[in-house]
Structure formats: structure tokens, C-alpha cells
Short mmCIF file of C-alpha atoms in Angstrom, two decimals:
data_model
loop_
_atom_site.label_atom_id
_atom_site.label_comp_id
_atom_site.label_asym_id
_atom_site.label_seq_id
_atom_site.Cartn_x
_atom_site.Cartn_y
_atom_site.Cartn_z
CA MET A 24 0.00 0.00 0.00
CA GLY A 25 2.85 2.34 -0.81
CA ASP A 26 5.48 3.53 1.61
CA ASN A 27 4.59 2.44 5.14
CA LYS A 28 7.38 4.40 6.80
CA LYS A 29 6.76 7.65 8.59
CA LYS A 30 7.55 10.69 6.45
CA ILE A 31 9.11 13.68 8.19
CA GLU A 32 7.75 17.03 7.03
CA ILE A 33 9.68 20.14 8.09
CA ILE A 34 8.44 23.71 7.67
CA ARG A 35 11.09 26.42 7.63
CA LEU A 36 9.98 29.82 8.82
CA GLU A 37 11.64 33.19 9.08
CA ARG A 38 12.58 34.16 12.63
CA GLU A 39 10.32 36.79 14.14
CA SER A 40 11.43 40.25 15.26
CA VAL A 41 8.99 40.21 18.16
CA ILE A 42 10.48 39.61 21.63
CA PRO A 43 8.25 36.83 23.08
CA ILE A 44 8.99 37.62 26.73
CA LEU A 45 6.65 39.47 29.09
CA LYS A 46 8.03 42.92 29.91
CA PRO A 47 7.95 42.51 33.74
CA LYS A 48 9.83 39.20 33.50
CA LEU A 49 12.38 40.72 31.12
CA ILE A 50 13.05 43.74 33.34
CA MET A 51 13.33 41.79 36.59
CA SER A 52 15.58 39.14 35.02
CA LEU A 53 17.94 41.80 33.67
CA ALA A 54 17.87 43.69 36.97
CA ASN A 55 18.88 40.53 38.84
CA LEU A 56 21.99 40.30 36.64
CA ILE A 57 23.22 43.66 38.01
CA GLU A 58 25.57 43.19 40.99
CA HIS A 59 25.13 46.39 43.04
CA GLY A 60 21.79 47.11 44.67
CA SER A 61 22.02 50.87 44.02
CA ASP A 62 22.59 50.25 40.29
CA ARG A 63 19.69 47.81 40.29
CA THR A 64 17.39 50.50 41.75
CA GLU A 65 18.56 53.05 39.17
CA PHE A 66 18.02 50.51 36.38
CA LEU A 67 14.42 49.81 37.46
CA LYS A 68 13.74 53.54 37.64
CA LEU A 69 15.21 53.98 34.15
CA CYS A 70 13.01 51.20 32.76
CA LYS A 71 9.89 52.96 34.06
CA ARG A 72 10.97 56.30 32.64
CA ILE A 73 11.73 54.74 29.26
CA GLU A 74 8.25 53.18 29.16
CA TYR A 75 6.50 56.39 30.25
CA THR A 76 8.39 58.42 27.63
CA ILE A 77 7.77 56.02 24.75
CA ARG A 78 4.10 55.79 25.71
CA ALA A 79 3.86 59.60 25.58
CA TRP A 80 5.52 59.65 22.13
CA TYR A 81 2.83 57.40 20.69
CA LEU A 82 -0.16 58.85 22.54
CA LEU A 83 -1.13 61.50 19.96
CA GLN A 84 -0.62 59.10 17.06
CA PHE A 85 -2.85 56.50 18.73
CA GLU A 86 -5.55 59.10 19.42
CA ASP A 87 -5.60 60.09 15.73
CA LEU A 88 -5.88 56.41 14.77
CA MET A 89 -8.83 55.80 17.13
CA GLN A 90 -10.66 58.96 16.04
CA LEU A 91 -10.32 58.02 12.38
CA TYR A 92 -11.54 54.47 13.03
CA SER A 93 -14.60 55.77 14.85
CA LEU A 94 -15.79 57.01 11.43
CA PHE A 95 -15.38 53.58 9.86
CA ASP A 96 -16.53 51.38 12.72
CA PRO A 97 -18.96 48.87 11.11
CA VAL A 98 -21.40 49.34 14.02
CA HIS A 99 -21.65 53.10 14.60
CA GLY A 100 -19.35 54.61 11.97
CA ALA A 101 -22.09 55.31 9.41
CA GLN A 102 -23.99 57.52 11.87
CA LYS A 103 -20.87 59.55 12.70
CA LEU A 104 -20.09 60.03 9.01
CA GLU A 105 -23.60 61.37 8.43
CA GLN A 106 -23.14 63.87 11.25
CA GLN A 107 -19.89 65.15 9.69
CA HIS A 108 -21.57 65.99 6.34
CA LEU A 109 -18.43 65.03 4.41
CA SER A 110 -18.17 64.66 0.64
CA PRO A 111 -17.27 61.23 -0.83
CA GLU A 112 -13.82 62.56 -1.75
CA GLU A 113 -13.17 63.72 1.82
CA ILE A 114 -14.28 60.33 3.18
CA ASP A 115 -11.94 58.58 0.74
CA THR A 116 -9.05 60.71 2.02
CA LEU A 117 -9.89 59.89 5.65
CA GLU A 118 -10.04 56.17 4.78
CA GLN A 119 -6.57 56.26 3.28
CA ASN A 120 -5.26 58.23 6.27
CA PHE A 121 -6.63 55.56 8.59
CA LEU A 122 -5.02 52.75 6.57
CA THR A 123 -1.69 54.62 6.54
CA TYR A 124 -1.77 54.90 10.35
CA LEU A 125 -2.87 51.26 10.70
CA PHE A 126 -0.17 49.80 8.46
CA LYS A 127 2.51 51.78 10.32
CA ILE A 128 1.23 50.44 13.64
CA MET A 129 1.19 46.90 12.23
CA GLU A 130 4.83 47.29 11.16
CA LYS A 131 5.83 48.66 14.57
CA SER A 132 4.03 45.70 16.21
CA ASN A 133 6.14 43.34 14.05
CA PHE A 134 3.13 42.08 12.10
CA LYS A 135 3.87 41.03 8.53
CA ILE A 136 1.56 40.68 5.54
CA ALA A 137 1.20 36.97 4.76
CA THR A 138 2.52 36.25 1.26
CA ASP A 139 1.18 33.77 -1.29
CA GLU A 140 4.17 31.51 -0.66
CA GLU A 141 3.60 31.46 3.11
CA ILE A 142 -0.09 30.74 2.68
CA ASP A 143 0.60 27.97 0.14
CA VAL A 144 3.03 26.32 2.60
CA ALA A 145 0.52 26.71 5.43
CA LEU A 146 -2.35 25.20 3.47
CA ALA A 147 -0.29 22.39 1.93
CA GLY A 148 -1.36 20.07 4.74
CA GLN A 149 -4.51 19.14 6.63
CA TYR A 150 -5.00 19.36 10.37
CA LEU A 151 -8.46 19.63 11.95
CA LEU A 152 -10.18 21.18 8.93
CA ASN A 153 -10.74 18.75 6.05
CA LEU A 154 -13.04 20.75 3.77
CA PRO A 155 -12.20 23.13 0.91
CA ILE A 156 -13.02 26.62 2.17
CA THR A 157 -13.17 29.51 -0.28
CA VAL A 158 -14.04 33.19 -0.04
CA ASP A 159 -17.14 34.63 -1.67
CA GLU A 160 -15.32 37.48 -3.41
CA SER A 161 -18.56 39.05 -4.58
CA LYS A 162 -19.26 40.03 -0.95
CA LEU A 163 -15.93 41.85 -0.52
CA ASP A 164 -14.99 45.40 -1.52
CA LYS A 165 -12.00 45.80 -3.85
CA ARG A 166 -11.75 49.60 -4.03
CA LEU A 167 -10.43 50.41 -0.54
CA LEU A 168 -7.30 48.24 -0.45
CA SER A 169 -6.49 48.45 -4.17
CA ARG A 170 -6.32 52.23 -3.87
CA TYR A 171 -4.09 52.03 -0.81
CA PHE A 172 -1.63 49.60 -2.41
CA SER A 173 -1.55 51.67 -5.61
CA GLU A 174 -0.21 54.58 -3.53
CA HIS A 175 2.03 52.53 -1.17
CA SER A 176 4.46 49.94 -2.51
CA TYR A 177 4.85 46.61 -0.70
CA GLU A 178 6.86 43.57 -1.74
CA ASN A 179 5.34 40.11 -2.22
CA LEU A 180 1.72 41.16 -1.85
CA PRO A 181 -0.67 38.18 -2.06
CA GLU A 182 -3.00 37.90 -5.04
CA PHE A 183 -6.03 38.63 -2.84
CA ALA A 184 -4.54 41.83 -1.36
CA GLU A 185 -7.09 44.08 -3.07
CA LYS A 186 -9.92 42.29 -1.26
CA TYR A 187 -8.50 41.49 2.18
CA VAL A 188 -5.18 41.38 4.00
CA ILE A 189 -3.94 38.78 6.49
CA PHE A 190 -1.28 39.98 8.94
CA ARG A 191 0.60 37.37 10.93
CA ARG A 192 3.04 37.44 13.85
CA GLY A 193 4.71 34.81 16.00
CA ILE A 194 4.98 31.03 15.63
CA GLY A 195 3.67 28.41 18.03
CA ILE A 196 2.84 24.69 18.15
CA ASP A 197 -0.56 23.00 18.45
CA ARG A 198 -0.94 19.30 19.26
CA THR A 199 -4.06 17.14 19.15
CA THR A 200 -4.33 13.55 20.44
CA ASP A 201 -7.25 11.36 19.33
CA PHE A 202 -8.17 8.14 17.54
CA PHE A 203 -8.92 9.88 14.19
CA PHE A 204 -10.66 6.78 12.81
CA MET A 205 -12.30 8.46 9.80
CA GLU A 206 -9.10 10.32 8.94
CA LYS A 207 -7.11 7.07 9.09
CA VAL A 208 -9.59 5.38 6.70
CA ASP A 209 -9.25 8.35 4.32
CA MET A 210 -5.46 8.05 4.55
CA LEU A 211 -5.53 4.34 3.69
CA ILE A 212 -7.85 4.95 0.73
CA ALA A 213 -5.68 7.83 -0.47
CA ARG A 214 -2.52 5.69 -0.34
CA LEU A 215 -4.26 2.85 -2.16
CA TRP A 216 -5.58 5.29 -4.74
CA GLY A 217 -2.10 6.77 -5.17
CA LYS A 218 -0.61 3.32 -5.74
CA ILE A 219 -3.23 2.58 -8.39
CA LEU A 220 -2.40 5.84 -10.15
CA ARG A 221 1.32 5.04 -10.06
CA VAL A 222 0.81 1.49 -11.39
CA THR A 223 -1.43 2.69 -14.24
CA GLY A 224 0.90 5.58 -15.14
CA VAL A 225 -1.75 8.24 -14.54
CA ALA A 226 0.35 9.79 -11.76
CA LYS A 227 3.14 10.67 -14.22
CA LEU A 228 0.70 12.36 -16.59
CA LEU A 229 -0.80 14.39 -13.73
CA SER A 230 2.63 15.42 -12.42
CA LYS A 231 3.68 16.62 -15.89
CA PHE A 232 0.48 18.63 -16.20
CA PHE A 233 0.91 20.32 -12.81
CA LYS A 234 4.60 21.08 -13.48
CA ALA A 235 3.71 22.72 -16.79
CA HIS A 236 0.94 24.71 -15.08
CA LYS A 237 3.36 25.80 -12.36
CA ARG A 238 5.92 26.98 -14.93
CA GLN A 239 3.27 29.12 -16.61
CA LYS A 240 2.43 30.81 -13.28
CA LYS A 241 6.08 31.42 -12.34
CA ASP A 242 7.19 35.04 -12.38
CA PRO A 243 9.57 35.52 -15.36
CA ASN A 244 11.27 38.43 -13.58
CA LYS A 245 12.53 36.21 -10.79
CA ASP A 246 16.07 34.89 -11.06
CA PRO A 247 16.17 31.34 -9.67
CA LYS A 248 19.91 31.50 -9.02
CA LYS A 249 19.44 34.73 -7.11
CA ASN A 250 16.66 33.18 -5.08
CA ASP A 251 18.87 30.16 -4.29
CA ASP A 252 21.62 32.48 -3.04
CA LEU A 253 19.16 34.38 -0.89
CA SER A 254 17.69 31.20 0.56
CA THR A 255 21.17 29.85 1.34
CA GLU A 256 22.12 33.07 3.11
CA SER A 257 18.91 33.16 5.12
CA GLU A 258 19.00 29.52 6.33
CA GLN A 259 20.60 30.62 9.58
CA GLN A 260 17.77 33.13 10.09
CA GLN A 261 15.07 30.44 9.85
CA LEU A 262 13.20 28.32 12.37
CA SER A 263 12.44 24.67 11.61
CA VAL A 264 9.15 23.20 12.83
CA GLU A 265 8.01 19.62 12.23
CA ARG A 266 4.51 19.09 10.92
CA ILE A 267 3.15 15.69 12.06
CA ARG A 268 0.16 14.67 9.93
CA ILE A 269 -1.96 11.54 9.68
CA GLN A 270 -1.20 11.42 5.95
CA ASN A 271 2.51 10.89 6.72
CA MET A 272 2.23 8.47 9.63
CA GLU A 273 3.75 5.00 9.64
CA ILE A 274 1.17 2.28 9.04
CA SER A 275 1.08 -0.15 11.93
CA LEU A 276 -1.61 -1.91 13.95
CA GLY A 277 -0.90 0.28 16.97
CA ASN A 278 -1.17 3.50 14.97
CA LEU A 279 -4.36 2.40 13.19
CA LEU A 280 -6.24 1.25 16.30
CA GLY A 281 -4.78 3.46 19.01
CA LYS A 282 -4.57 7.18 19.74
CA ILE A 283 -2.02 9.24 17.85
CA THR A 284 -0.77 12.80 18.28
CA THR A 285 -0.70 15.23 15.38
CA GLN A 286 1.35 18.41 15.46
CA GLU A 287 0.90 21.61 13.49
CA PRO A 288 2.77 24.95 13.65
CA THR A 289 0.50 27.89 14.40
CA PHE A 290 0.41 31.58 13.66
CA ASP A 291 0.47 33.02 17.17
CA ARG A 292 -1.43 36.15 16.12
CA ILE A 293 -3.50 36.81 13.01
CA ILE A 294 -5.22 40.09 12.06
CA VAL A 295 -7.60 40.20 9.09
CA LEU A 296 -8.48 43.51 7.42
CA TYR A 297 -11.33 43.85 4.90
CA ARG A 298 -14.49 45.69 3.91
CA ARG A 299 -17.75 44.21 2.71
CA ALA A 300 -19.02 45.03 -0.76
CA SER A 301 -21.45 47.92 -1.09
CA GLN A 302 -25.14 47.20 -1.51
CA LYS A 303 -27.14 48.73 -4.33
CA GLY A 304 -27.61 52.43 -3.71
CA LYS A 305 -25.85 52.29 -0.33
CA PRO A 306 -22.06 52.61 -0.23
CA GLU A 307 -20.35 50.54 2.46
CA ARG A 308 -17.79 52.43 4.59
CA GLY A 309 -17.29 50.06 7.52
CA ILE A 310 -13.80 48.56 7.87
CA PHE A 311 -13.44 45.22 9.67
CA VAL A 312 -10.31 44.52 11.73
CA LYS A 313 -10.42 41.08 13.39
CA HIS A 314 -7.80 39.66 15.76
CA PHE A 315 -7.20 35.89 16.21
CA LYS A 316 -4.75 33.83 18.24
CA SER A 317 -3.08 30.42 17.88
CA ILE A 318 -4.41 29.57 14.41
CA PRO A 319 -3.01 26.28 13.01
CA MET A 320 -1.36 26.96 9.68
CA ALA A 321 -3.19 24.16 7.89
CA ASP A 322 -6.52 25.54 9.21
CA LEU A 323 -5.83 29.14 8.17
CA GLU A 324 -9.09 29.16 6.19
CA ILE A 325 -11.14 29.59 9.37
CA VAL A 326 -10.08 33.25 9.59
CA LEU A 327 -11.01 34.08 5.99
CA PRO A 328 -13.77 36.69 5.60
CA GLU A 329 -17.13 35.98 3.96
CA LYS A 330 -16.61 32.24 3.54
CA LYS A 331 -18.76 30.17 1.19
CA ASN A 332 -20.61 27.16 2.53
CA PRO A 333 -18.31 24.16 1.99
CA GLY A 334 -19.26 21.31 -0.33
CA LEU A 335 -17.76 18.09 -1.62
CA THR A 336 -14.23 18.45 -2.97
CA PRO A 337 -13.55 17.99 -6.72
CA MET A 338 -11.62 14.82 -5.80
CA ASP A 339 -14.74 13.47 -4.05
CA TRP A 340 -16.79 14.01 -7.24
CA VAL A 341 -14.06 12.36 -9.32
CA LYS A 342 -14.10 9.36 -6.96
CA PHE A 343 -17.90 9.23 -7.24
CA LEU A 344 -17.82 9.26 -11.03
CA ILE A 345 -14.98 6.75 -11.37
CA SER A 346 -16.62 4.43 -8.83
CA ALA A 347 -19.94 4.70 -10.66
CA VAL A 348 -18.38 4.01 -14.07
CA VAL A 349 -16.31 1.10 -12.77
CA GLY A 350 -19.24 -0.32 -10.82
CA LEU A 351 -21.71 -0.03 -13.71
CA GLY A 352 -19.15 -1.50 -16.09
CA ALA A 353 -18.61 -4.45 -13.77
CA VAL A 354 -22.36 -4.98 -13.36
CA GLY A 355 -22.93 -4.75 -17.13
CA SER A 356 -20.17 -7.23 -17.94
CA SER A 357 -21.41 -9.67 -15.32
CA LEU A 358 -24.97 -9.47 -16.66
CA GLN A 359 -23.75 -10.21 -20.20
CA MET A 360 -22.07 -13.42 -19.09
CA PRO A 361 -23.99 -16.59 -20.02
CA SER A 362 -24.16 -17.77 -16.43
CA ASN A 363 -24.38 -14.49 -14.57
CA ASP A 364 -24.19 -14.76 -10.83
CA LEU A 365 -26.64 -12.49 -8.99
CA TRP A 366 -24.45 -12.68 -5.89
CA VAL A 367 -21.55 -11.15 -7.81
CA VAL A 368 -23.81 -8.33 -9.06
CA PHE A 369 -25.12 -7.81 -5.55
CA ALA A 370 -21.57 -7.66 -4.14
CA ILE A 371 -20.48 -5.09 -6.73
CA VAL A 372 -23.55 -2.89 -6.22
CA SER A 373 -23.24 -3.15 -2.42
CA THR A 374 -19.58 -2.14 -2.58
CA LEU A 375 -20.43 0.82 -4.82
CA ILE A 376 -23.27 1.97 -2.55
CA GLY A 377 -21.12 1.48 0.55
CA TYR A 378 -18.28 3.55 -0.88
CA CYS A 379 -20.64 6.38 -1.90
CA ALA A 380 -22.26 6.28 1.55
CA LYS A 381 -18.84 6.38 3.19
CA THR A 382 -17.87 9.47 1.14
CA TYR A 383 -21.15 11.17 2.01
CA PHE A 384 -20.90 10.46 5.75
CA THR A 385 -17.24 11.53 5.76
CA PHE A 386 -18.35 14.82 4.23
CA GLN A 387 -21.04 15.22 6.88
CA ALA A 388 -18.50 14.52 9.65
CA ASN A 389 -16.08 17.04 8.15
CA LEU A 390 -18.90 19.59 7.87
CA ALA A 391 -19.75 19.13 11.56
CA ALA A 392 -16.06 19.50 12.45
CA TYR A 393 -15.89 22.65 10.33
CA GLN A 394 -18.88 24.17 12.11
CA ASN A 395 -17.29 23.35 15.47
CA LEU A 396 -14.03 24.97 14.37
CA ILE A 397 -15.83 28.12 13.25
CA THR A 398 -17.66 28.29 16.57
CA GLN A 399 -14.39 27.76 18.42
CA SER A 400 -12.66 30.45 16.37
CA MET A 401 -15.41 32.90 17.33
CA TYR A 402 -15.29 32.17 21.06
CA ASP A 403 -11.79 30.84 21.78
CA LYS A 404 -9.56 31.93 18.92
CA GLN A 405 -10.88 35.44 18.24
CA LEU A 406 -9.28 37.87 20.66
CA ASP A 407 -11.13 40.97 19.60
CA SER A 408 -12.35 43.05 16.67
CA GLY A 409 -12.61 46.69 15.66
CA LYS A 410 -11.61 49.16 18.35
CA GLY A 411 -10.52 46.41 20.73
CA THR A 412 -8.03 45.11 18.15
CA LEU A 413 -6.60 48.61 17.67
CA LEU A 414 -6.15 48.99 21.43
CA HIS A 415 -4.30 45.64 21.47
CA LEU A 416 -2.05 46.89 18.68
CA CYS A 417 -1.30 50.19 20.39
CA ASP A 418 -0.28 48.39 23.57
CA ASP A 419 1.78 45.86 21.58
CA VAL A 420 3.75 48.66 19.93
CA ILE A 421 4.64 50.21 23.29
CA GLN A 422 5.57 46.87 24.88
CA GLN A 423 7.84 45.84 22.01
CA GLU A 424 9.54 49.23 21.71
CA VAL A 425 10.19 49.37 25.45
CA LYS A 426 11.67 45.85 25.51
CA GLU A 427 13.94 46.57 22.53
CA VAL A 428 15.25 49.81 24.08
CA ILE A 429 15.85 48.25 27.52
CA VAL A 430 17.70 45.20 26.15
CA SER A 431 19.93 47.39 23.94
CA PHE A 432 20.78 49.76 26.80
CA PHE A 433 21.49 46.84 29.14
CA ILE A 434 23.97 45.29 26.65
CA LEU A 435 25.81 48.60 26.18
CA MET A 436 25.84 49.16 29.94
CA GLU A 437 27.19 45.69 30.78
CA GLN A 438 29.39 44.89 27.76
CA GLY A 439 30.60 48.30 26.66
CA LYS A 440 30.90 49.88 23.22
CA ALA A 441 29.56 48.01 20.20
CA THR A 442 28.93 48.51 16.51
CA ARG A 443 25.38 48.21 15.28
CA GLN A 444 25.97 44.69 14.01
CA ASP A 445 27.69 43.58 17.23
CA LEU A 446 24.91 45.10 19.33
CA ASP A 447 22.29 43.24 17.30
CA LEU A 448 24.12 39.93 17.77
CA ARG A 449 24.70 40.48 21.50
CA CYS A 450 21.03 41.29 22.12
CA GLU A 451 19.95 38.10 20.33
CA GLU A 452 22.49 36.06 22.31
CA LEU A 453 21.27 37.56 25.60
CA ILE A 454 17.63 36.69 24.82
CA LYS A 455 18.66 33.16 23.83
CA GLU A 456 20.91 32.52 26.84
CA GLU A 457 18.73 34.07 29.55
CA PHE A 458 15.24 33.23 28.26
CA GLY A 459 15.74 30.42 25.73
CA GLU A 460 13.96 32.32 22.97
CA ASP A 461 15.02 32.93 19.37
CA CYS A 462 14.50 36.45 18.10
CA ASN A 463 15.57 38.46 15.06
CA PHE A 464 16.30 41.58 17.11
CA ASP A 465 15.37 44.94 15.56
CA VAL A 466 18.43 46.91 16.62
CA ASP A 467 17.92 49.85 14.22
CA ASP A 468 14.70 51.00 15.84
CA ALA A 469 16.13 50.49 19.35
CA VAL A 470 19.28 52.60 18.88
CA GLN A 471 17.30 55.31 17.12
CA LYS A 472 15.10 55.70 20.20
CA LEU A 473 18.07 55.52 22.57
CA GLU A 474 19.72 58.36 20.65
CA THR A 475 16.47 60.34 20.72
CA LEU A 476 16.30 59.84 24.48
CA GLY A 477 19.85 61.19 24.67
CA ILE A 478 21.27 58.29 26.68
CA VAL A 479 23.26 56.64 23.88
CA SER A 480 25.80 58.22 21.51
CA ARG A 481 28.39 57.19 18.92
CA ASP A 482 32.13 57.60 19.06
CA THR A 483 34.38 58.73 16.20
CA ILE A 484 34.42 55.29 14.55
CA GLY A 485 30.66 54.74 14.83
CA ARG A 486 30.47 52.50 17.88
CA TYR A 487 27.56 52.98 20.28
CA TYR A 488 28.09 53.67 23.98
CA CYS A 489 25.72 54.63 26.81
CA VAL A 490 25.87 57.06 29.70
CA GLY A 491 25.76 55.84 33.32
CA LEU A 492 22.50 54.79 34.92
CA LYS A 493 22.23 57.83 37.20
CA ARG A 494 23.06 60.20 34.36
CA ALA A 495 20.51 58.46 32.10
CA ASN A 496 17.76 59.04 34.68
CA GLU A 497 18.80 62.71 34.97
CA ILE A 498 18.69 63.17 31.17
CA ILE A 499 15.19 61.72 30.81
CA GLY A 500 14.01 63.46 33.98
CA ALA A 501 10.88 62.96 36.04
CA THR A 502 7.93 61.95 33.87
CA THR A 503 4.33 63.09 34.20
CA GLU A 504 3.36 59.68 35.58
CA GLU A 505 5.97 59.97 38.34
CA LEU A 506 4.74 63.43 39.31
CA VAL A 507 1.15 62.18 39.45
CA LEU A 508 2.20 59.22 41.63
CA LYS A 509 4.06 61.54 44.02
CA ALA A 510 1.05 63.82 44.21
CA ARG A 511 -1.21 60.84 45.03
CA GLN A 512 1.18 59.65 47.71
CA GLY A 513 1.19 63.15 49.21
CA VAL A 514 -2.61 63.26 49.28
CA ALA A 515 -2.75 59.78 50.83
CA ALA A 516 -0.23 60.78 53.51
CA THR A 517 -2.34 63.80 54.53
#
């Protein structure tokens, strides 16, 4: 029945720039590495002042973002737009301003636009969702995003970018342990079917067809040698995650009858941006921003907007037709025999009916699983939407910026002067050694903010160095939050 050995499937992913460590844990762990208690106190004070200052920098920008979104909130935005008495051209301008703010915040939060290649790799396997899910594009607006991308250039935009955008950040692992009886039966049938196609030579014809189709779709402007060089250079910057699927499992009695564990890499955070298509005579201005967590890559379809109701796959229909033709041919040939055996005819017809019934009930089971997944994504996987998602993003930006600045300053304080490249490497090594996390550290943004704060400078040969802890606190000075806290403490004391 084909290859019975377990196949190992590895997914290689680009390392994330996000620092996956909670800010309080990061600060306290770094503070505990400082020997002198007085320096430790000054360091904790500096961390608070850095956070308060960075939060103040972004406050006005976040307020503008929230005010703009209030006009395009799918729930109450239409009423606010009516009250403003704006022309369609003015509304279009405000829409583009909102998207410009949003995409900048997404970049600062280390969210990336999912590319066609990433989505193809994600959807190459099956996990919990076993139905073909597609988007009803007639229900989605194309004008909003197509105009934005015509004015702002982005590399490797997916083909659906004019209708909706999927942002992703962070990589995790999801494991499921169960018997998976129906899935195992499907796997056995698929392997048997594949062997039949290989024996008959049909598999070679299909592979040639798909290769020719793939060559037609390939971008002629891409240089394969250049891409190979880039991929070789970036191998060290990648994470490797094993995808354990039923389709690749080793066939044994224990695996077929007992529980097995499947494993799928997940997108830790997913944000979907889209607008519904306008109805006749009523332009749609609402913009949907939905936030999901821990979405298995192979089940990425559950976050797609405006999904069509799933049906039988094309392969299921092909199996139906082939089974019907083969079954009818067998019945016809047996009836034409001089001494036809009704038991043979009955066996053939029963097998045909049983196979069709099995396909139908498998579809019904998959449909029920799909409905459960959708319900779960609404209640368990969806973190927030609309204004709540934007508030999450605003807080994410502050948390990440603060962590990057603190780690960079700590390295310069403890290890002395460093070039930009050395500082980047040292920060990544610190995060790996102290917290066991891999991170593609964004040193450029960190040193820019440290220079703006005035606590880091460059020497004559371009190396970065920091001022002392006490001097750093004096340069930043007392923040508004500190003054408010002192005032509260004074009131409480009286």
C-alpha cells in the first residue's frame, strides 16, 4: 500500500522580530543580573521612565488612529459620518489616512503581511479542517485596499490583497491527540488510490500537467539563481518546525487502532483587514479589523472573511464518477455473461453503494467538524475586533519598543561599546541565553530611540556607547506619571 514508513515534514519559517517575553519578566531578570543594589534600583527607575516616555511619544498618534476608526466602525461609523456631512472625496481621504496609520502600527508591532508563498506552505497540509473553504469574493470590496496599495508599494503582496489582508506574527505549536478513525480510513484509501495511479501511469501524466501549469504561473522576472543564493544566506535566520500529519504516519496496527498525536505549527497572532461590498444604492464604509490567536497553519481558512458554505471536494466528485463508471461496467459485464451470478452483481452494487455512503458520511462529519471549528474560532480563537483590536495593537507597539530599548541599553551598559551589528548579535544572544527564545532583534529602531532619548551616543568610529544609569535618569528626567504618583502619595499621607 505504498510507503509504510513515517515521512518527516519540516516547515522552515523566518525568525520573528517580536520579543516573546513578558516585559515585567524581562526587566526583573535583567535587573537581577546587576551586581550592586544601588545600580539595580537606578536601572528599574530607568526602565519605568523609558516606558512612560515612549508611551507619551505614541499617545497623539494613537488618538488620531482611534478617532479616524470611529468614522469607519462597522457598528456606529455610518452615523458619525452622516453627522460630519463630508463629501465622498473627503471620506476617501480619511479612509486612506486611517489605513496609513494602521499599516505603520502593524509594522511597529512586528506584524507582517502573509505572502502567497507562506499561505501555500501553510495550506499544503490538513489538520483539523478537512473541507475546501473559499471566499465569496462578490461580498468583498476591492476599491479600498487596491487604492491604498496603488499609492504605497509593498513587496510580495498576495494575489487577494485588493480584497482582504492577512497579517501574521509569531509562531507556536498545536498538538491534538485522538483516535482519528475516519481520517485514518481516508489516509488508507488515499494511499491505495495513489498506488493505483502510479501502477497505471496516470500519476506521471498528472505530475507533468501540474509542473507545466506551475511553470506558466512562475514570475519571469525572478532569477532562480538569485533566489537560491538568498535562501542559502537566510537559512541561519530560519526556524524549523516539524509538521506531524496523519497522511505521513507510519502504518502499523498500533497506529491504526490506538490514539495518535498530530502536530501543526500555528500563527500566534492573526489580524484580518477587509471591507464588505457595497449594496445597491448604499455605499459601504465600515472597515473590519479582526484579531485571532493560535491559528493552526493548515486551518488558516477559518479566519477568511465571507466564507462560502463548503461542499464536496472535486476529488470526491471524481471518486464518485470513477466508482460509478467502474461499478456499472462491472455490473454490465457480469450481466452479459452466459451464467451471470446475482451474488456477484449484488456484491459489486453493495460495494459501490457502501463507498458512496462512506464518502457522504465523511463529508457530513467534516462539515460538523468545520462548524465546530468556526464556533471555536469565534469564542476561543478570536481575541477581539474593531476598536478592541486597535487597542491591542497600540499596547503591543509600546511593549515591544520598550523591551527593545531596555535590552539594547542593558547590553551597552554591561558589555561596553559596540557597533550596530555587534549590538544586534549580543542582544539576540542575551535573549537566547537568559530566556531560551530565538529572536531576530530589531536593533535599528532600538538605537534610534536611545539616541532620541539622549542616553546613547556614537564615538568617532561609529560604535555605540551609553551614559551611566544615574546620568541616564537625569537626562530623561521625572515623567508626568511619576509626578502624578508623588502627588497621590502626598494626598494619601495627609
